[in-house]
Each structure stands twice: as C-alpha cells, then as structure tokens.
CSV table of C-alpha atoms and ligand atoms in Angstrom, one decimal:
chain,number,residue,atom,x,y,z
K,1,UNK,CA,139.6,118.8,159.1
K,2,UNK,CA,137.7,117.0,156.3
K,3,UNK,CA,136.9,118.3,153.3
K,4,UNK,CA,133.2,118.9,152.3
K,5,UNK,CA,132.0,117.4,148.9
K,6,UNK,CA,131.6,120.5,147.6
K,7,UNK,CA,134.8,121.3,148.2
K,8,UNK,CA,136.2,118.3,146.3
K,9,UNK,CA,134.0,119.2,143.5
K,10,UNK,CA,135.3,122.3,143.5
K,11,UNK,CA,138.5,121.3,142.7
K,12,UNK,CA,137.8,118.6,140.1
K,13,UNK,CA,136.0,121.3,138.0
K,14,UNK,CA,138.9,124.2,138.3
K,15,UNK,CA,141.2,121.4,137.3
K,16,UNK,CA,142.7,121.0,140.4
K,17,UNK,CA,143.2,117.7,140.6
K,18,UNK,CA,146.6,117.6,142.2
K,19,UNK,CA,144.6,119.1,145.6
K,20,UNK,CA,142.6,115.9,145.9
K,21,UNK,CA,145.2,113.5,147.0
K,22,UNK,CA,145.5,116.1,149.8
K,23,UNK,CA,141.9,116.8,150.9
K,24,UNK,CA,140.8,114.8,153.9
K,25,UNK,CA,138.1,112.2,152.9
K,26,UNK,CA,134.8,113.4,153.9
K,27,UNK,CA,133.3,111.1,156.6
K,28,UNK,CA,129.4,111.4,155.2
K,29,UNK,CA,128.7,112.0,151.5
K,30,UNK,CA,125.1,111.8,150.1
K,31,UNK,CA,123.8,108.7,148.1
K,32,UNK,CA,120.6,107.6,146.8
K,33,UNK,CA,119.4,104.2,148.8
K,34,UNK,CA,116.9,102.0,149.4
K,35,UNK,CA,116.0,101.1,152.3
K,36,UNK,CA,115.8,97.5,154.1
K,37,UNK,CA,112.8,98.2,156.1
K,38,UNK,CA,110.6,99.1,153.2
K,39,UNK,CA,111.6,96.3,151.3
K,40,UNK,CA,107.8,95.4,151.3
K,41,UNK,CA,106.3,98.4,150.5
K,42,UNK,CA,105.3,97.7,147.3
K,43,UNK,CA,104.2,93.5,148.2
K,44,UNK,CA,100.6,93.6,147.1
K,45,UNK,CA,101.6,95.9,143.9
K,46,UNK,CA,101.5,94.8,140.2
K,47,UNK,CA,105.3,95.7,138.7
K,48,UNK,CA,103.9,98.5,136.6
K,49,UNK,CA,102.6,100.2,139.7
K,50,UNK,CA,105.6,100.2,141.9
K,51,UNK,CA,107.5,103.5,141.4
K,52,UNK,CA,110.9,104.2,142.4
K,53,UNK,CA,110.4,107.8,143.3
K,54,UNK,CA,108.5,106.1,146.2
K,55,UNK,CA,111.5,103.9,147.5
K,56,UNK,CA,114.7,106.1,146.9
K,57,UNK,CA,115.7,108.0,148.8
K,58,UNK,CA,118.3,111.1,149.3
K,59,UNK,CA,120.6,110.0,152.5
K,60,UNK,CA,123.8,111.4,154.1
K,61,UNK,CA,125.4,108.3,154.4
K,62,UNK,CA,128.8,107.2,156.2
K,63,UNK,CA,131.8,107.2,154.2
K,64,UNK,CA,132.7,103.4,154.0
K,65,UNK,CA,136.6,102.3,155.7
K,66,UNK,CA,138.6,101.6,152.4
K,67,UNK,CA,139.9,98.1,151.5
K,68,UNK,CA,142.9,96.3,150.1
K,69,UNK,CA,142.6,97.0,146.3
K,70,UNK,CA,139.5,99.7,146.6
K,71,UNK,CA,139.6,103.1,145.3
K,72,UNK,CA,137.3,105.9,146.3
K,73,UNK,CA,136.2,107.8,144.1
K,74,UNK,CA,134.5,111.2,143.7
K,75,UNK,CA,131.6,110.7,141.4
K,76,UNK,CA,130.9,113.5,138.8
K,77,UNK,CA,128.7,111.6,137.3
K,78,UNK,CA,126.4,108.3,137.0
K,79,UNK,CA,123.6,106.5,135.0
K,80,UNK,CA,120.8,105.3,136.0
K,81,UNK,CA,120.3,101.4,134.3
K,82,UNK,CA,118.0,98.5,135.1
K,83,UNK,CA,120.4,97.4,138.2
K,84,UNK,CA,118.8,100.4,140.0
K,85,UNK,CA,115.5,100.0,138.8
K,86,UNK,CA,115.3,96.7,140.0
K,87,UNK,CA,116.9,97.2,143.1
K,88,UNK,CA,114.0,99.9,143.5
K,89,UNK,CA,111.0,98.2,143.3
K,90,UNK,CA,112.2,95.3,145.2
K,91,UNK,CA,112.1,92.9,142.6
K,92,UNK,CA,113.2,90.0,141.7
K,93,UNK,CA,114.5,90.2,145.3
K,94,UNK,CA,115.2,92.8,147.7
K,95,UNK,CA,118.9,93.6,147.0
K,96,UNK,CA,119.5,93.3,151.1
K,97,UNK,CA,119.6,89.5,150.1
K,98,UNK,CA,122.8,90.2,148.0
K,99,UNK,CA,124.3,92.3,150.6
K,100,UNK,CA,124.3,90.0,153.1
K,101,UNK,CA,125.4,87.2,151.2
K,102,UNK,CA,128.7,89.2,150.3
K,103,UNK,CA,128.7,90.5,153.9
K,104,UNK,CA,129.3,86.8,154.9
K,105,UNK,CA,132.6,86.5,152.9
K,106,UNK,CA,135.0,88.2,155.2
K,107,UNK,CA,134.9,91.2,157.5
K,108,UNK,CA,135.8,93.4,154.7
K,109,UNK,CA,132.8,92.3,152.9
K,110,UNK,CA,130.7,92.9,155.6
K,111,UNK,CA,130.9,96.5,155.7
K,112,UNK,CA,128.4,96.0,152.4
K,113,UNK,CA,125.6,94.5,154.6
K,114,UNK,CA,123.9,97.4,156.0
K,115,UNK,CA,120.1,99.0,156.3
K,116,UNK,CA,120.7,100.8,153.4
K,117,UNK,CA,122.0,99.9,149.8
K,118,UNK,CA,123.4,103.0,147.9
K,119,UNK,CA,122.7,102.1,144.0
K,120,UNK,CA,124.3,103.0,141.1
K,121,UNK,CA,126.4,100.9,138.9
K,122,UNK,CA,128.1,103.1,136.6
K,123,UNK,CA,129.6,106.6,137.5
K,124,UNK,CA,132.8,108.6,135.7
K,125,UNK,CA,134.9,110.9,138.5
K,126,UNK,CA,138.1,111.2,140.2
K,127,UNK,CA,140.0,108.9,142.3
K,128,UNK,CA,140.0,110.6,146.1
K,129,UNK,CA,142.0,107.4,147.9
K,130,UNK,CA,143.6,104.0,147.0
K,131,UNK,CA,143.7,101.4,149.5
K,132,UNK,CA,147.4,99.3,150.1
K,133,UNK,CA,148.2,97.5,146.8
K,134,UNK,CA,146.9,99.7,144.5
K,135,UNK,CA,149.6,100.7,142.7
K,136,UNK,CA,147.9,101.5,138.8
K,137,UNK,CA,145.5,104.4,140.4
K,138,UNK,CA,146.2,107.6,142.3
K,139,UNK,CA,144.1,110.3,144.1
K,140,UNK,CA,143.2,112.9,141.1
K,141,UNK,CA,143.4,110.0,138.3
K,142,UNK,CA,140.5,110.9,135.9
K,143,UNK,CA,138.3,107.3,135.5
K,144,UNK,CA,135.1,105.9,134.8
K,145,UNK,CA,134.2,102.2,136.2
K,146,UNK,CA,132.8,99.1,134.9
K,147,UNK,CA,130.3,97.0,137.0
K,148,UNK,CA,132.0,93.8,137.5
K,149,UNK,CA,133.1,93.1,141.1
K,150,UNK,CA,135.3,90.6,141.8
K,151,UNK,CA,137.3,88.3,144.0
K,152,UNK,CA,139.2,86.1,142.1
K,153,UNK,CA,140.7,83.9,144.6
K,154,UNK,CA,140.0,81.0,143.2
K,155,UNK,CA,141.2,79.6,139.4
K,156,UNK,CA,137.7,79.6,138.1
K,157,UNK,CA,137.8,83.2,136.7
K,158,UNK,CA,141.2,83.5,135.7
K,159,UNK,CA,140.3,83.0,131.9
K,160,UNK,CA,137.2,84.7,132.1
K,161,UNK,CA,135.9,87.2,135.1
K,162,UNK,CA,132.5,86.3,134.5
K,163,UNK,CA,133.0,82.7,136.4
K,164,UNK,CA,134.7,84.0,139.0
K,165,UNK,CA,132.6,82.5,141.9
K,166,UNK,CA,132.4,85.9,144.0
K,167,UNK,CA,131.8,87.3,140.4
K,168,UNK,CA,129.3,90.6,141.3
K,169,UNK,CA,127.9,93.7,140.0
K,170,UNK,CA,128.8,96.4,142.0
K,171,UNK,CA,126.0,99.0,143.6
K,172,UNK,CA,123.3,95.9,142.6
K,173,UNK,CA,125.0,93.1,144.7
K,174,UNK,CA,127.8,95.4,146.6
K,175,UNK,CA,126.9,98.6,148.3
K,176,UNK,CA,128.6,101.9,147.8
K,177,UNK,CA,127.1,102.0,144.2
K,178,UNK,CA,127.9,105.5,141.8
K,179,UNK,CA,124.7,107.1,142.3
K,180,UNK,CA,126.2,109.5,144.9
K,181,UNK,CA,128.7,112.2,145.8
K,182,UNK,CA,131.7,109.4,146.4
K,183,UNK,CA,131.8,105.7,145.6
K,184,UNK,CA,134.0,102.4,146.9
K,185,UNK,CA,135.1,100.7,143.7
K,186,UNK,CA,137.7,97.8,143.5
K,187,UNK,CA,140.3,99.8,141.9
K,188,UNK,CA,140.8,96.9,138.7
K,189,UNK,CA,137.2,98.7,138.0
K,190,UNK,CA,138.8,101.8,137.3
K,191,UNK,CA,139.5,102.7,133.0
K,192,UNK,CA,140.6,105.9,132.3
K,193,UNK,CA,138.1,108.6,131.5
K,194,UNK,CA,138.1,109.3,127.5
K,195,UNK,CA,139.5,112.7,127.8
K,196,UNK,CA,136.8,114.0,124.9
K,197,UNK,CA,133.5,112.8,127.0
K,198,UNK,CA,132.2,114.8,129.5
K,199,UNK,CA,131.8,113.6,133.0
K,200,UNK,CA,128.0,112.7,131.7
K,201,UNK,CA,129.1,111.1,128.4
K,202,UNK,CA,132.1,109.0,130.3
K,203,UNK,CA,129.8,107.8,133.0
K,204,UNK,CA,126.6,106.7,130.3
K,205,UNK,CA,127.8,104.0,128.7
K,206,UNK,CA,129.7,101.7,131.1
K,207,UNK,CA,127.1,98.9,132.1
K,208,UNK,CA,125.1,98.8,128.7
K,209,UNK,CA,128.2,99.0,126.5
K,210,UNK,CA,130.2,96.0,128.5
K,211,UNK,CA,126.9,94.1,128.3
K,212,UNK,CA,126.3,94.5,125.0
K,213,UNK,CA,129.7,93.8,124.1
K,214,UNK,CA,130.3,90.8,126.5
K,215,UNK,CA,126.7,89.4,124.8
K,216,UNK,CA,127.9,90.4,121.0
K,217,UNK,CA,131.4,90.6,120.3
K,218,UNK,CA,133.3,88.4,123.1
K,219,UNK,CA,134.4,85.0,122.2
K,220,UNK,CA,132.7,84.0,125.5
K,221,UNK,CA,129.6,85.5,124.1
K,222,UNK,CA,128.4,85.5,120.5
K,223,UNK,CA,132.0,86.2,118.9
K,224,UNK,CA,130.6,87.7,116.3
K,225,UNK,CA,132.3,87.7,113.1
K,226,UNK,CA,132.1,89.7,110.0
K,227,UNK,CA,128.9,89.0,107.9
K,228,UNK,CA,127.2,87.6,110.7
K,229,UNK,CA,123.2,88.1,110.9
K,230,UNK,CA,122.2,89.1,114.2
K,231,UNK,CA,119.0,89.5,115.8
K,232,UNK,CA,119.3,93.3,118.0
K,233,UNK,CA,115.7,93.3,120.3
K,234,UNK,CA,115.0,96.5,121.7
K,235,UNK,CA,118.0,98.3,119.3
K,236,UNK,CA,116.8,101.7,120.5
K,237,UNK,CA,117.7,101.0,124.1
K,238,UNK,CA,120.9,101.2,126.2
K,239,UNK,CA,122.1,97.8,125.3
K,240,UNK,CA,120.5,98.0,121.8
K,241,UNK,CA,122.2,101.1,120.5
K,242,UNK,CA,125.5,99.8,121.5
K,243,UNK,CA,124.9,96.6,120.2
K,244,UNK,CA,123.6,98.2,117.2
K,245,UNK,CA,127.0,100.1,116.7
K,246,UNK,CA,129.3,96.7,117.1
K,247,UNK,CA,127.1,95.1,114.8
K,248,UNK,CA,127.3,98.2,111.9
K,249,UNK,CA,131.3,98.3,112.7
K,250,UNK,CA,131.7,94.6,113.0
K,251,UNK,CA,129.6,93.6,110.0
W,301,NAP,N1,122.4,90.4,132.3
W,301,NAP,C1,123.0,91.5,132.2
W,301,NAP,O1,124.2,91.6,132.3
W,301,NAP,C2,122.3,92.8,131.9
W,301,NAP,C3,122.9,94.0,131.9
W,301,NAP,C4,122.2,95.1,131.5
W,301,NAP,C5,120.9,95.0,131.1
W,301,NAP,N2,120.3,93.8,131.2
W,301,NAP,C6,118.9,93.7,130.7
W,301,NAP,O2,118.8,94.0,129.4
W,301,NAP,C7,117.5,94.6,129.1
W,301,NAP,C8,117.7,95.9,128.3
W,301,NAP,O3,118.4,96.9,129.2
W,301,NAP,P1,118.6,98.4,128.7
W,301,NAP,O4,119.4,99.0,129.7
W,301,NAP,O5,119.1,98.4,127.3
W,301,NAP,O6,117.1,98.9,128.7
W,301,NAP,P2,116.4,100.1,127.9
W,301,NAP,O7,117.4,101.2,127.6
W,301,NAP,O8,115.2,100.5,128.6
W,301,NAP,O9,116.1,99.5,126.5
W,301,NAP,C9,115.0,98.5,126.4
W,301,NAP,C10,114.6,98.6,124.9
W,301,NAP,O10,113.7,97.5,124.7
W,301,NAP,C11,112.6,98.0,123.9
W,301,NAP,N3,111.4,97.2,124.2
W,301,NAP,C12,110.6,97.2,125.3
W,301,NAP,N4,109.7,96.3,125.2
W,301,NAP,C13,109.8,95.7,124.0
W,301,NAP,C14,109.1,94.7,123.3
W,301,NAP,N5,108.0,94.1,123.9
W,301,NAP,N6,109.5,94.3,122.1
W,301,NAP,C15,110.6,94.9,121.6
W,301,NAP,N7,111.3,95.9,122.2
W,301,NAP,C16,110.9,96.2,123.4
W,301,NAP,C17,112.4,99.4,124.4
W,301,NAP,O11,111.8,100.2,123.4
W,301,NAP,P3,111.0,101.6,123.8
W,301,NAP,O12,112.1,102.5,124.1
W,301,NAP,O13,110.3,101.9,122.5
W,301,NAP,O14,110.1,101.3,125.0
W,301,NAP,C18,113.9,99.8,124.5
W,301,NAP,O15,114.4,100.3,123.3
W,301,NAP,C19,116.8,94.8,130.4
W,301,NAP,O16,116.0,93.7,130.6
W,301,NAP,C20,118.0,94.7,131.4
W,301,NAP,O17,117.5,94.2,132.7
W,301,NAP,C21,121.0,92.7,131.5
C-alpha cells in the first residue's frame, strides 16, 4: 500500500524521519501547474494584466518514475520567485517550449514533457527515494535544493556548472518543480537543511541567494573584493537583500 502525503507529513513533523525510507511512494501527490492548453489565455493581454491566479492551478498529478542520480523529495516547504511568475503568465515563452526541448534529450528526459508543468524552483524537505548512484543522500535526509539542473556530460561545465550545455533551472525549464507535496530533484541539488531555519526559512532563500551570489561574489561573476563600490538595484528585493548582505560582509 502507498502511503498518503499526509501520512509522510506526518512523520516528518513528529520527527520520524527514520519511517520515510519505509513508506511506499505515493503514486499522485498535488502540485501547482500550468497548463499547455491555456498557454494563450492571456495572448491579447498587456503583462500587467495577466494574473497568475488565473493560470495555476491545484492538480493531483502522477508521481514521476525516478532516475539515475534523482532524489524525491517531500516538500515542506517552497518559494514562490520570478521562475514561477513567468512561467505563469506565459511569458517570455510558454515554459512547454523548455519542456520539450529537455524531453528530446533521452527517454529519461522525456518524462519532463508533459501537458502540465508543475513550478517551483526552490523548496526545503525530506528526501523520500534516491535513484541508483546516489550514494551522498538517503530517504529521511533533511535538505533544501538549489535550482541548477544539470547534465554534465560534456567538459564544458566541468569548471563552472553554469556552461554546462544541458545547464537548466529546475521547475522553470524541468518539470516536477518544489511548489508541491513531493518533488524530482537531481540529487547533486540537494544541501543540507541549516538545522536552525524552519522548513519556511530553509526553503526562502535558495534561488535569490545563489543568484545574487553567483552575480556578486563568484569569480565567474563580479568577484567582488573588499572595498569594492557596487551598484545593488532593487536592494529591497529577493536578490537585493541578499546581495545587500554580501556586499555589507564583503566590503
Ligand atoms: N538570471 C537569473 O539567474 C535570475 C535569477 C533570479 C532572478 N532574476 C531576475 O532578477 C530580478 C529580481 O528578482 P527578485 O526575485 O529579487 O525580485 P523581487 O523580490 O520582486 O525584487 C525586485 C526589486 O526591484 C525593485 N524595483 C522594481 N522596479 C524598480 C525600478 N524601476 N527601479 C528600481 N527598483 C525597482 C522592487 O522594489 P519594490 O519592492 O519597491 O517594488 C524590488 O525591491 C527579476 O527581474 C528576476 O527575473 C534573474
């Protein structure tokens, strides 16, 4: 018998977390999606007019088969960041473009190109499964995940992720995103969760922090260095108030 979400939940918040490993994977868990046949519903609209509430939706979706080097995960958690807004209103692109570009890249992939894209790109929770080859991760491991999907078969991102050519931001251009009961991550996602965060706390700054850092601090980005002047636009924001902090701590 599977276990219901709720039952998995349960367990996670009585600190139970040896009993995951054991529960059965739930076949259906709920996400938030968008859908790919009302990928045009907001065509004739002016961006300012074209509101998420209208596109998301609350699915029971089918739990996806796990992969080589996935994890799923058992989301306490998630944040809602641009990734989601844009995959909401349909803009740039429909996100379904993304999807079935990945989709084209094995068979594995292709389990990403569906009708529906469940968003979310940041979530903290507890490891339910680990595919073959995951050897850092187990079922009841506390994490949160970073965004950054990828491949790296090839050389080209071995210095730096970021140019790896199947580089990909999970729940924006891979489905199965954190803004849902479970999640598929690649498992070299996974950080542990900072035991003195809550599940909320852990799961907030993922995307924006990474960014911010990656933009600021990395020596593939700005490398800032101590008594640099930098310009922060928008320093109240997600990306801001982090890059804010690195700046203060940095400068
Ligand atoms: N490329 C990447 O990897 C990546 C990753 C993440 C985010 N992003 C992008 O980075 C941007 C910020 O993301 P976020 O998550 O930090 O968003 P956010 O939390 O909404 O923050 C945006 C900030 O910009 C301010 N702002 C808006 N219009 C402004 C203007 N005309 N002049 C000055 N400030 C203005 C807002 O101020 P108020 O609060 O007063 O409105 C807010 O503080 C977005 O465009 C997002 O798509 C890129």
């Amino acid at each position: 018998m599977e276990a219901p979400v709720q039952e998995i939940r349960d367990a996670i918040l009585a600190d139970q977390l040896d009993a995951v490993g054991e529960m059965k994977v739930p076949q259906h868990y709920r996400g938030m999606t968008v859908h790919a046949d009302e990928a045009e519903m907001f065509a004739e609209l002016p961006s300012r007019e074209k509101d998420p509430r209208k596109s998301l939706h609350l699915d029971e979706v089918a739990t996806p088969e796990l992969g080589p080097g996935e994890a799923l995960v058992a989301v306490m958690a998630s944040a809602i960041n641009y990734n989601t807004v844009w995959t909401s209103i349909f803009e740039p692109i429909p996100t379904f473009a993304f999807l079935k570009r990945y989709g084209k890249l094995s068979p594995l992939a292709k389990r990403h190109d569906l009708p529906y894209h469940v968003v979310g790109s940041d979530l903290a929770g507890v490891v339910l499964r680990t595919g073959v080859g995951v050897n850092t991760w187990k079922p009841g491991d506390e994490v949160v995940a970073h965004c950054l999907s990828v491949e790296l078969e090839s050389p080209d991102g071995h210095n730096d992720t970021m140019m790896d050519p199947e580089q990909r931001i999970w729940g924006f251009e891979t489905n199965f995103g954190g803004l849902a009961e479970l999640a598929l991550v690649k498992s070299n996602q996974l950080m542990p969760k900072p035991g003195h965060l809550s599940w909320e706390e852990a799961a907030s700054p993922g995307l924006v922090n990474s960014t911010a850092y990656r933009q600021l601090v990395s020596r593939y980005g700005a490398d800032m260095k101590q008594g640099d002047t930098v310009l922060i636009w928008g320093a109240c924001g997600g990306l801001g108030s982090y890059a804010t902090q690195f700046a203060l701590n940095g400068g």
